[in-house]
XYZ file of C-alpha atoms in Angstrom:
592
model
C -91.260 -144.905 -47.450
C -90.778 -144.620 -43.752
C -88.172 -141.822 -43.822
C -89.889 -138.490 -43.026
C -88.665 -135.606 -45.191
C -90.565 -132.819 -43.464
C -88.592 -130.594 -41.156
C -91.494 -128.982 -39.359
C -92.025 -130.892 -36.115
C -94.480 -129.651 -33.495
C -92.913 -127.325 -30.877
C -91.993 -128.760 -27.517
C -91.632 -132.337 -28.745
C -88.910 -134.105 -26.813
C -87.535 -137.620 -26.583
C -86.200 -139.537 -23.551
C -82.690 -140.964 -23.455
C -84.179 -144.456 -23.148
C -82.227 -147.599 -23.699
C -83.715 -149.055 -26.937
C -83.424 -152.662 -25.918
C -82.920 -153.613 -22.275
C -83.984 -151.659 -19.235
C -81.259 -150.904 -16.694
C -82.516 -152.116 -13.354
C -80.534 -150.054 -10.859
C -79.685 -146.611 -12.259
C -81.634 -146.371 -15.464
C -83.774 -143.465 -14.283
C -80.942 -141.463 -12.821
C -78.660 -141.808 -15.837
C -81.512 -140.980 -18.165
C -82.649 -137.854 -16.354
C -79.471 -136.197 -15.192
C -77.847 -135.800 -18.608
C -81.000 -133.933 -19.712
C -80.274 -131.340 -17.088
C -76.584 -131.132 -17.853
C -77.272 -130.869 -21.564
C -78.950 -127.485 -21.207
C -77.036 -124.136 -21.027
C -76.865 -123.190 -17.413
C -77.677 -119.522 -18.243
C -80.753 -120.492 -20.153
C -83.474 -122.852 -19.044
C -81.838 -125.609 -17.018
C -84.051 -128.433 -18.238
C -83.918 -130.078 -21.665
C -81.896 -129.892 -24.768
C -84.066 -127.388 -26.645
C -85.218 -124.706 -24.180
C -87.063 -122.253 -26.462
C -90.033 -124.443 -27.478
C -90.879 -125.240 -23.861
C -91.001 -121.815 -22.269
C -91.003 -119.435 -25.176
C -87.931 -117.694 -23.729
C -84.969 -117.203 -26.041
C -81.798 -118.687 -24.586
C -78.866 -116.508 -23.774
C -75.748 -117.136 -25.801
C -73.503 -117.046 -22.742
C -72.327 -120.454 -21.602
C -70.217 -121.782 -18.776
C -68.286 -124.681 -20.238
C -66.187 -125.233 -17.184
C -69.213 -125.794 -15.009
C -70.547 -128.272 -17.558
C -67.306 -130.166 -17.630
C -67.188 -130.268 -13.832
C -70.826 -131.381 -13.614
C -70.388 -134.040 -16.286
C -67.272 -135.339 -14.438
C -69.244 -135.672 -11.227
C -72.048 -137.455 -12.944
C -69.520 -139.726 -14.670
C -68.056 -140.649 -11.261
C -71.518 -141.304 -9.833
C -72.516 -143.375 -12.844
C -69.268 -145.381 -12.734
C -69.693 -146.219 -9.044
C -73.381 -146.983 -9.538
C -72.684 -149.345 -12.435
C -69.784 -151.046 -10.610
C -71.823 -151.602 -7.433
C -74.811 -152.668 -9.493
C -72.778 -155.239 -11.350
C -71.107 -156.291 -8.104
C -74.426 -157.389 -6.569
C -75.225 -159.323 -9.725
C -71.953 -161.216 -9.361
C -72.591 -161.742 -5.662
C -76.039 -163.090 -6.451
C -74.494 -165.643 -8.783
C -72.079 -166.643 -5.961
C -75.018 -166.986 -3.533
C -77.562 -168.861 -5.613
C -75.636 -169.929 -8.757
C -76.321 -169.231 -12.425
C -79.379 -171.402 -12.804
C -83.128 -171.454 -12.423
C -83.204 -169.388 -9.207
C -81.147 -166.575 -10.722
C -83.109 -166.792 -13.999
C -86.451 -166.575 -12.140
C -85.196 -163.601 -10.116
C -83.930 -161.748 -13.200
C -87.195 -162.234 -15.104
C -89.193 -161.024 -12.104
C -86.836 -158.152 -11.431
C -87.366 -156.710 -14.930
C -91.171 -156.674 -14.522
C -91.329 -153.547 -12.303
C -89.190 -151.645 -14.845
C -91.390 -152.762 -17.730
C -94.690 -151.957 -16.069
C -93.374 -148.568 -14.809
C -92.210 -147.616 -18.293
C -95.576 -148.611 -19.842
C -97.525 -146.976 -17.048
C -95.777 -143.661 -16.590
C -91.995 -143.963 -16.847
C -91.321 -142.670 -20.343
C -93.773 -139.830 -19.924
C -92.404 -138.872 -16.521
C -88.796 -138.813 -17.607
C -89.529 -136.731 -20.749
C -92.496 -134.593 -19.852
C -92.150 -133.803 -16.187
C -89.013 -131.671 -16.537
C -90.326 -129.232 -19.145
C -93.616 -129.043 -17.255
C -91.759 -128.071 -14.094
C -89.790 -125.492 -15.973
C -92.930 -123.847 -17.298
C -94.560 -123.850 -13.871
C -91.687 -121.759 -12.485
C -93.312 -118.721 -14.106
C -96.373 -119.138 -11.812
C -96.826 -116.547 -9.025
C -96.042 -119.214 -6.405
C -92.967 -120.447 -8.274
C -94.753 -123.596 -9.377
C -95.376 -125.013 -5.886
C -99.070 -125.681 -6.428
C -98.476 -127.145 -9.862
C -95.763 -129.523 -8.538
C -98.083 -130.632 -5.771
C -100.881 -131.310 -8.237
C -98.542 -133.221 -10.529
C -97.220 -135.351 -7.713
C -100.743 -136.021 -6.463
C -101.966 -137.273 -9.844
C -98.817 -139.275 -10.560
C -98.744 -140.866 -7.060
C -102.359 -142.088 -7.324
C -101.771 -143.458 -10.847
C -98.603 -145.193 -9.683
C -100.332 -146.696 -6.631
C -103.243 -148.038 -8.644
C -100.932 -149.389 -11.271
C -98.726 -151.094 -8.704
C -101.678 -152.807 -7.004
C -102.999 -154.035 -10.381
C -99.519 -155.291 -11.413
C -99.046 -157.272 -8.193
C -102.438 -158.879 -8.692
C -101.520 -159.777 -12.243
C -98.135 -161.311 -11.403
C -99.017 -164.777 -12.761
C -100.109 -163.232 -16.070
C -96.777 -161.404 -16.412
C -94.929 -164.644 -15.770
C -96.844 -166.473 -18.457
C -96.061 -163.631 -20.846
C -92.274 -163.591 -20.272
C -91.476 -167.216 -19.381
C -91.555 -170.068 -21.880
C -92.684 -173.007 -19.757
C -91.596 -175.541 -22.432
C -87.960 -175.067 -21.434
C -86.196 -175.546 -18.090
C -87.624 -172.359 -16.500
C -89.633 -172.374 -13.244
C -92.735 -170.159 -13.735
C -93.916 -170.697 -10.156
C -90.640 -169.346 -8.755
C -90.698 -166.391 -11.127
C -94.215 -165.614 -9.996
C -93.232 -165.766 -6.322
C -90.386 -163.353 -6.916
C -92.745 -161.102 -8.909
C -95.120 -160.758 -5.970
C -92.233 -159.464 -3.860
C -90.580 -157.240 -6.552
C -93.522 -155.624 -8.372
C -94.157 -153.118 -5.518
C -90.994 -151.411 -6.770
C -93.161 -149.774 -9.488
C -94.506 -147.196 -7.080
C -91.063 -146.313 -5.712
C -89.509 -146.046 -9.162
C -92.154 -143.399 -9.848
C -91.508 -141.567 -6.581
C -87.797 -141.526 -7.378
C -88.452 -140.054 -10.820
C -90.728 -137.354 -9.452
C -88.456 -136.356 -6.604
C -85.395 -136.306 -8.895
C -87.219 -133.976 -11.299
C -88.210 -131.569 -8.478
C -84.632 -131.500 -7.161
C -83.278 -130.940 -10.654
C -85.642 -128.002 -11.002
C -83.971 -126.514 -7.901
C -80.475 -127.184 -9.320
C -79.765 -129.970 -6.792
C -78.202 -132.805 -8.735
C -75.995 -134.887 -6.374
C -78.691 -136.757 -4.380
C -80.359 -138.225 -7.489
C -76.974 -139.093 -8.957
C -75.864 -141.059 -5.879
C -79.195 -142.561 -4.845
C -78.769 -145.669 -7.067
C -75.518 -146.400 -5.225
C -77.484 -146.513 -1.931
C -79.894 -148.909 -3.613
C -77.027 -151.191 -4.681
C -75.508 -151.185 -1.199
C -78.832 -152.249 0.298
C -79.024 -155.102 -2.215
C -75.389 -156.124 -1.527
C -76.178 -156.425 2.187
C -79.325 -158.422 1.360
C -77.394 -160.907 -0.753
C -74.769 -161.339 2.009
C -77.606 -162.196 4.427
C -79.129 -164.673 1.932
C -75.706 -166.264 1.398
C -75.199 -166.991 5.117
C -78.708 -168.188 5.706
C -78.960 -171.994 5.943
C -80.852 -174.093 3.437
C -81.851 -173.549 -0.188
C -84.775 -171.867 -1.921
C -87.445 -174.467 -2.412
C -88.146 -175.236 -6.092
C -90.665 -178.035 -5.903
C -92.911 -176.951 -4.428
C -92.221 -173.174 -4.516
C -93.101 -171.567 -1.147
C -93.728 -167.834 -0.996
C -92.968 -167.994 2.707
C -89.526 -169.494 2.108
C -87.087 -167.512 4.282
C -84.400 -167.055 1.618
C -86.890 -166.198 -1.114
C -88.555 -163.600 1.140
C -85.253 -162.078 2.237
C -84.004 -161.752 -1.347
C -87.242 -160.373 -2.795
C -88.023 -157.938 0.015
C -84.369 -156.867 0.342
C -84.102 -155.948 -3.336
C -87.385 -154.069 -3.133
C -86.068 -152.301 -0.014
C -83.135 -151.034 -2.124
C -85.513 -149.263 -4.513
C -87.437 -147.883 -1.526
C -84.183 -146.483 -0.086
C -83.287 -145.010 -3.482
C -86.484 -143.004 -3.424
C -86.664 -142.150 0.280
C -83.113 -140.814 0.405
C -84.209 -137.929 -1.823
C -86.802 -136.679 0.711
C -84.400 -134.906 3.153
C -82.606 -132.911 0.388
C -85.985 -131.995 -1.025
C -87.208 -130.739 2.326
C -84.043 -128.705 2.736
C -84.951 -126.800 -0.446
C -88.120 -125.543 1.252
C -90.508 -127.716 -0.695
C -93.590 -129.073 1.176
C -96.023 -131.570 -0.252
C -99.789 -131.369 0.115
C -102.518 -133.158 -1.754
C -103.908 -131.117 -4.651
C -106.419 -132.742 -6.974
C -107.226 -131.956 -10.603
C -105.504 -131.968 -13.962
C -103.634 -128.797 -14.907
C -104.273 -127.670 -18.469
C -100.547 -127.680 -19.190
C -100.459 -131.460 -18.711
C -102.832 -131.895 -21.641
C -100.489 -130.067 -24.021
C -98.085 -132.988 -24.137
C -100.605 -135.621 -25.265
C -98.960 -136.057 -28.644
C -95.530 -136.460 -27.093
C -96.813 -138.984 -24.584
C -98.305 -141.006 -27.424
C -94.988 -141.239 -29.303
C -93.134 -142.108 -26.088
C -95.592 -144.831 -25.141
C -95.423 -146.142 -28.673
C -91.606 -146.330 -28.418
C -91.788 -148.119 -25.091
C -94.459 -150.516 -26.223
C -92.579 -151.488 -29.412
C -89.334 -151.943 -27.493
C -91.071 -154.172 -24.935
C -92.405 -156.405 -27.684
C -88.815 -157.151 -28.630
C -87.825 -157.549 -24.993
C -90.669 -159.965 -24.331
C -89.736 -162.186 -27.302
C -86.078 -162.026 -26.220
C -86.914 -163.214 -22.691
C -89.186 -166.024 -23.887
C -86.431 -167.271 -26.264
C -83.887 -167.208 -23.443
C -86.137 -169.106 -21.057
C -86.731 -171.806 -23.678
C -83.055 -172.777 -23.485
C -80.800 -174.162 -20.752
C -81.098 -172.807 -17.257
C -79.014 -169.730 -16.666
C -79.655 -168.170 -20.086
C -81.476 -165.157 -18.743
C -78.820 -164.618 -16.099
C -75.963 -164.941 -18.571
C -77.670 -162.459 -20.928
C -78.410 -160.015 -18.139
C -74.930 -160.029 -16.652
C -73.236 -159.914 -20.045
C -75.419 -156.925 -20.935
C -74.376 -155.126 -17.682
C -70.702 -155.734 -18.564
C -71.375 -154.524 -22.067
C -72.926 -151.332 -20.611
C -69.998 -150.421 -18.355
C -67.675 -148.764 -20.973
C -70.575 -147.019 -22.754
C -72.070 -145.730 -19.471
C -68.819 -144.171 -18.257
C -67.623 -142.845 -21.633
C -71.078 -141.746 -22.749
C -71.588 -139.689 -19.589
C -68.123 -138.199 -19.342
C -67.569 -137.470 -23.040
C -70.800 -137.231 -24.991
C -72.759 -135.297 -22.395
C -70.290 -132.413 -22.734
C -71.046 -132.043 -26.435
C -74.817 -132.097 -26.141
C -75.312 -128.369 -25.342
C -73.620 -127.400 -28.583
C -75.695 -129.847 -30.598
C -78.893 -128.607 -28.932
C -78.094 -124.950 -29.559
C -77.214 -125.656 -33.174
C -80.478 -127.486 -33.715
C -82.463 -124.703 -32.026
C -80.737 -122.105 -34.218
C -81.284 -124.124 -37.392
C -77.519 -124.314 -37.874
C -77.316 -127.688 -39.576
C -73.643 -127.262 -40.432
C -72.630 -126.923 -36.806
C -74.985 -129.756 -35.793
C -73.405 -132.060 -38.366
C -69.928 -131.092 -37.249
C -70.780 -131.878 -33.653
C -72.423 -135.192 -34.638
C -69.315 -136.164 -36.653
C -67.021 -135.196 -33.761
C -69.056 -137.158 -31.200
C -69.103 -140.194 -33.522
C -65.292 -140.082 -33.864
C -64.847 -139.725 -30.061
C -67.065 -142.741 -29.552
C -65.046 -144.707 -32.125
C -61.586 -144.062 -30.695
C -62.687 -144.845 -27.141
C -65.130 -147.713 -27.562
C -63.731 -149.820 -30.463
C -60.445 -150.721 -28.662
C -62.434 -151.649 -25.555
C -64.921 -153.792 -27.465
C -62.066 -155.484 -29.327
C -60.375 -156.412 -26.075
C -63.698 -157.593 -24.671
C -63.902 -160.164 -27.432
C -60.589 -161.702 -26.440
C -61.062 -161.577 -22.646
C -64.804 -162.295 -22.586
C -64.445 -165.925 -21.522
C -61.874 -165.021 -18.903
C -64.185 -162.408 -17.426
C -66.978 -164.936 -17.101
C -64.767 -167.626 -15.515
C -62.962 -165.183 -13.213
C -66.137 -163.604 -11.826
C -68.736 -166.342 -11.837
C -67.063 -169.548 -10.805
C -66.911 -168.635 -7.125
C -69.574 -169.751 -4.701
C -72.281 -171.784 -6.380
C -71.251 -170.795 -9.898
C -70.168 -173.573 -12.297
C -67.425 -173.501 -14.874
C -69.733 -174.249 -17.822
C -72.271 -171.518 -17.002
C -69.523 -169.005 -16.284
C -67.749 -169.745 -19.575
C -71.060 -169.445 -21.452
C -71.612 -166.011 -19.867
C -68.139 -164.932 -20.938
C -68.777 -166.127 -24.454
C -72.022 -164.138 -24.540
C -70.083 -161.017 -23.577
C -67.418 -161.658 -26.229
C -70.078 -162.056 -28.927
C -71.938 -158.959 -27.908
C -68.812 -156.759 -27.801
C -68.806 -155.942 -31.535
C -72.172 -154.214 -31.050
C -70.728 -151.682 -28.573
C -69.939 -148.942 -31.150
C -73.233 -149.393 -33.061
C -75.068 -149.147 -29.715
C -73.251 -145.876 -28.908
C -74.003 -144.485 -32.352
C -77.696 -145.334 -32.003
C -77.765 -143.510 -28.680
C -76.011 -140.535 -30.226
C -78.378 -140.456 -33.185
C -81.395 -140.523 -30.883
C -79.942 -137.504 -29.108
C -79.658 -135.657 -32.420
C -83.311 -136.339 -33.297
C -84.146 -135.285 -29.757
C -82.259 -131.987 -30.173
C -84.235 -131.397 -33.407
C -87.495 -131.774 -31.435
C -88.344 -134.948 -33.387
C -90.185 -137.550 -31.283
C -91.522 -139.522 -34.254
C -88.293 -140.800 -35.847
C -86.928 -142.729 -32.820
C -90.211 -144.659 -32.653
C -90.060 -145.495 -36.358
C -86.436 -146.629 -36.022
C -87.416 -148.767 -33.030
C -90.169 -150.412 -35.126
C -87.674 -151.343 -37.867
C -85.165 -152.661 -35.322
C -87.850 -154.763 -33.652
C -89.125 -156.099 -36.993
C -85.585 -157.221 -37.795
C -84.934 -158.585 -34.295
C -87.972 -160.807 -33.735
C -87.509 -163.300 -36.654
C -83.820 -163.622 -35.879
C -84.616 -164.377 -32.212
C -87.027 -167.133 -33.228
C -84.324 -168.688 -35.382
C -82.117 -169.193 -32.312
C -84.037 -172.091 -30.713
C -84.687 -173.535 -34.177
C -81.020 -173.607 -35.234
C -79.087 -173.772 -31.982
C -78.908 -176.252 -29.147
C -80.330 -175.057 -25.785
C -76.870 -174.267 -24.365
C -76.124 -171.817 -27.170
C -79.444 -170.002 -27.406
C -78.138 -167.185 -25.232
C -75.157 -166.748 -27.546
C -77.472 -166.455 -30.513
C -79.630 -163.939 -28.678
C -76.571 -161.815 -27.920
C -75.537 -161.916 -31.571
C -79.033 -160.883 -32.650
C -78.957 -158.039 -30.108
C -75.666 -156.724 -31.492
C -76.847 -157.058 -35.123
C -79.994 -155.125 -34.251
C -77.869 -152.175 -33.123
C -75.920 -152.328 -36.377
C -79.198 -152.105 -38.255
C -80.334 -149.189 -36.010
C -77.066 -147.310 -36.512
C -77.181 -147.659 -40.289
C -80.848 -146.656 -40.420
C -80.283 -143.677 -38.166
C -77.356 -142.517 -40.290
C -79.435 -142.734 -43.463
C -82.317 -140.944 -41.823
C -80.077 -138.142 -40.637
C -78.509 -137.877 -44.118
C -81.988 -137.385 -45.609
C -82.780 -134.733 -42.954
C -79.455 -132.890 -42.836
C -77.449 -133.683 -45.972
C -73.759 -134.545 -46.020
C -72.828 -135.891 -42.553
C -69.025 -135.833 -43.147
C -69.121 -139.600 -43.003
C -65.786 -139.999 -44.847
C -63.842 -138.608 -41.894
C -65.771 -140.815 -39.471
C -65.048 -143.818 -41.689
C -61.369 -142.931 -41.761
C -61.193 -142.820 -37.983
C -63.071 -146.152 -37.785
C -60.531 -147.784 -40.146
C -57.526 -146.420 -38.204
C -59.084 -147.563 -34.929
C -59.916 -151.023 -36.293
C -56.304 -151.413 -37.372
C -55.025 -150.378 -33.963
C -57.519 -152.565 -32.196
C -56.612 -155.580 -34.349
C -52.987 -155.217 -33.304
C -54.098 -154.940 -29.679
C -56.170 -158.108 -29.968
C -53.275 -159.959 -31.643
C -50.925 -158.877 -28.837
C -53.430 -159.947 -26.202
C -53.912 -163.338 -27.898
C -50.164 -163.942 -27.904
C -49.886 -163.010 -24.225
C -52.688 -165.448 -23.390
C -50.557 -168.333 -24.630
C -47.886 -167.758 -21.986
C -50.306 -168.354 -19.105
C -49.753 -171.935 -17.949
C -52.782 -174.243 -17.730
C -51.442 -175.566 -14.432
C -52.859 -172.470 -12.664
C -56.355 -173.907 -12.952
C -59.390 -172.403 -14.683
C -60.257 -169.672 -12.141
C -56.779 -168.408 -11.296
C -55.739 -168.770 -14.885
C -58.721 -166.724 -15.972
C -57.785 -163.936 -13.568
C -54.194 -163.911 -14.821
C -55.310 -163.887 -18.472
C -57.891 -161.161 -17.758
C -55.248 -158.895 -16.292
C -52.476 -159.578 -18.779
C -54.597 -159.650 -21.909
C -56.668 -156.667 -20.819
C -53.670 -154.499 -20.058
C -51.692 -155.503 -23.149
C -54.617 -155.190 -25.471
C -55.607 -151.750 -24.271
C -52.052 -150.384 -24.133
C -51.179 -151.676 -27.599
C -54.456 -150.432 -29.163
C -54.232 -146.917 -27.779
C -50.457 -146.873 -28.242
C -50.902 -147.494 -31.956
C -53.551 -144.804 -32.144
C -51.178 -142.377 -30.486
C -48.407 -143.406 -32.861
C -50.745 -142.835 -35.829
C -51.457 -139.351 -34.386
C -55.231 -139.769 -34.509
C -56.385 -136.246 -33.596
C -59.537 -137.402 -31.838
C -57.553 -139.184 -29.165
C -55.976 -135.996 -27.786
C -59.126 -134.384 -26.325
C -60.185 -137.733 -24.946
C -56.974 -138.192 -22.964
C -57.095 -134.581 -21.788
C -60.645 -134.898 -20.624
C -59.984 -138.082 -18.692
C -56.922 -136.433 -17.105
C -59.094 -133.594 -15.897
C -61.722 -136.056 -14.693
C -59.191 -137.962 -12.634
C -57.817 -134.746 -11.124
C -61.309 -133.564 -10.204
C -62.192 -137.020 -8.794
């Protein structure tokens, strides 16, 4: 049986807040690192959810909840703006080049740097570097020499890995692109040559962010992805006004538009990393080359192995997913990618602004062995996720098509491809709550210093996902493969959420699931009424407005009516979990 029943995990084992399915291309590192800092009590060690195993220092019981709320609010604002600007440039790219083979090739190539970085060093950096930096602060020099040695070793590894990845660009393309469909492997390879140098700068950003976090400087790393997105937006505007089209047959690496798009997007990642240098220098840090491996780096070998295993397994699923998408109609990868970003918006904002605030309590309860309090916090966080995300996901199912048509029919976008993207979003919406629960459950395992269980859960999710993905091209026509892939993706999160709940029940006992189930049922009832009201409102929009204007009108009317009715019913039903949510958002708006 896969479920581990032993409670004794090795000390110091931690787990990254990694997305278990799709890498986020523009702020994945920032939103994965910063909550780790905010999760820790500010009067104890400032890095990580379980301070005692890392440094051997017992945490103080004093806590400053107001500072945590203020910090989580600031990170929520930064995350919201980052995700909005990141999605904006995706929409603008569709306007500039359409939702077809060019956009597909770009999206496939643009995920390669993330994948290689994660396999090379990303997971280890994001999980190991922070506790290592914390421990080094006890050195006579405050950890300066250790940080310099760590940065030297990591920089060399990143540089070598980047050079090797660029040289292997054609191999990566053959791995991720199914040439039997309507994909263009040559164009994906050309983009890969221009985008794979991002690997080095992703690593630099991760390192500099960690050093700044160690010095309690959070804002630069939170806002750096926004700078990246602004650079990309400017690049796309330049591409849009340039004359001509990107050559497809033959593909020319020297094509002006192709070069501008590829180099401009890479320049955004460079800017994201470089913008952290001035704040780092203002802290007094100075870099110098220091060679050699510190003995403390070797202590995390077991952790690194579990993290790399997690990343490797997740990338198997991602690779199959991409190949299945590229075997269908052009635009499948782009539709999946953009629908996923829309899917991520509500979770990203709510997850940062609500769930981050509860993590210190969960971490302290796990460190103290107080399972009762840990279970109570898990139940509370699950209910908060339910009352906030289920109404949103329900409304997304009714307005999905309108979102696709409203946003992606401008410029070179077509009505068919935009509608397909919207349908993909609508199908994926029911997986929003399971996705949030999977993320929450991973945080609980993380708080319990368990690095093994998330990897085992990921293995099960991937084993379920791969056969279902291969059924999509066998059972569906090419136009609908992306819809099937989205359905499989959502179902995988359902499997992961159920498995995680069972695993936690084995580890912790009664999880107070009845109360969570009760809140889910109340919320589903309210959301169903909201969807019904939104559906009725959609009928009053005249077809004479045309597809695009009609979609905008429907999006506004159905979105507002659906959300207002859903949350209005929850308020009328006096669902207790809604009160702290509304109070917290009120405080967030006031602070913003």
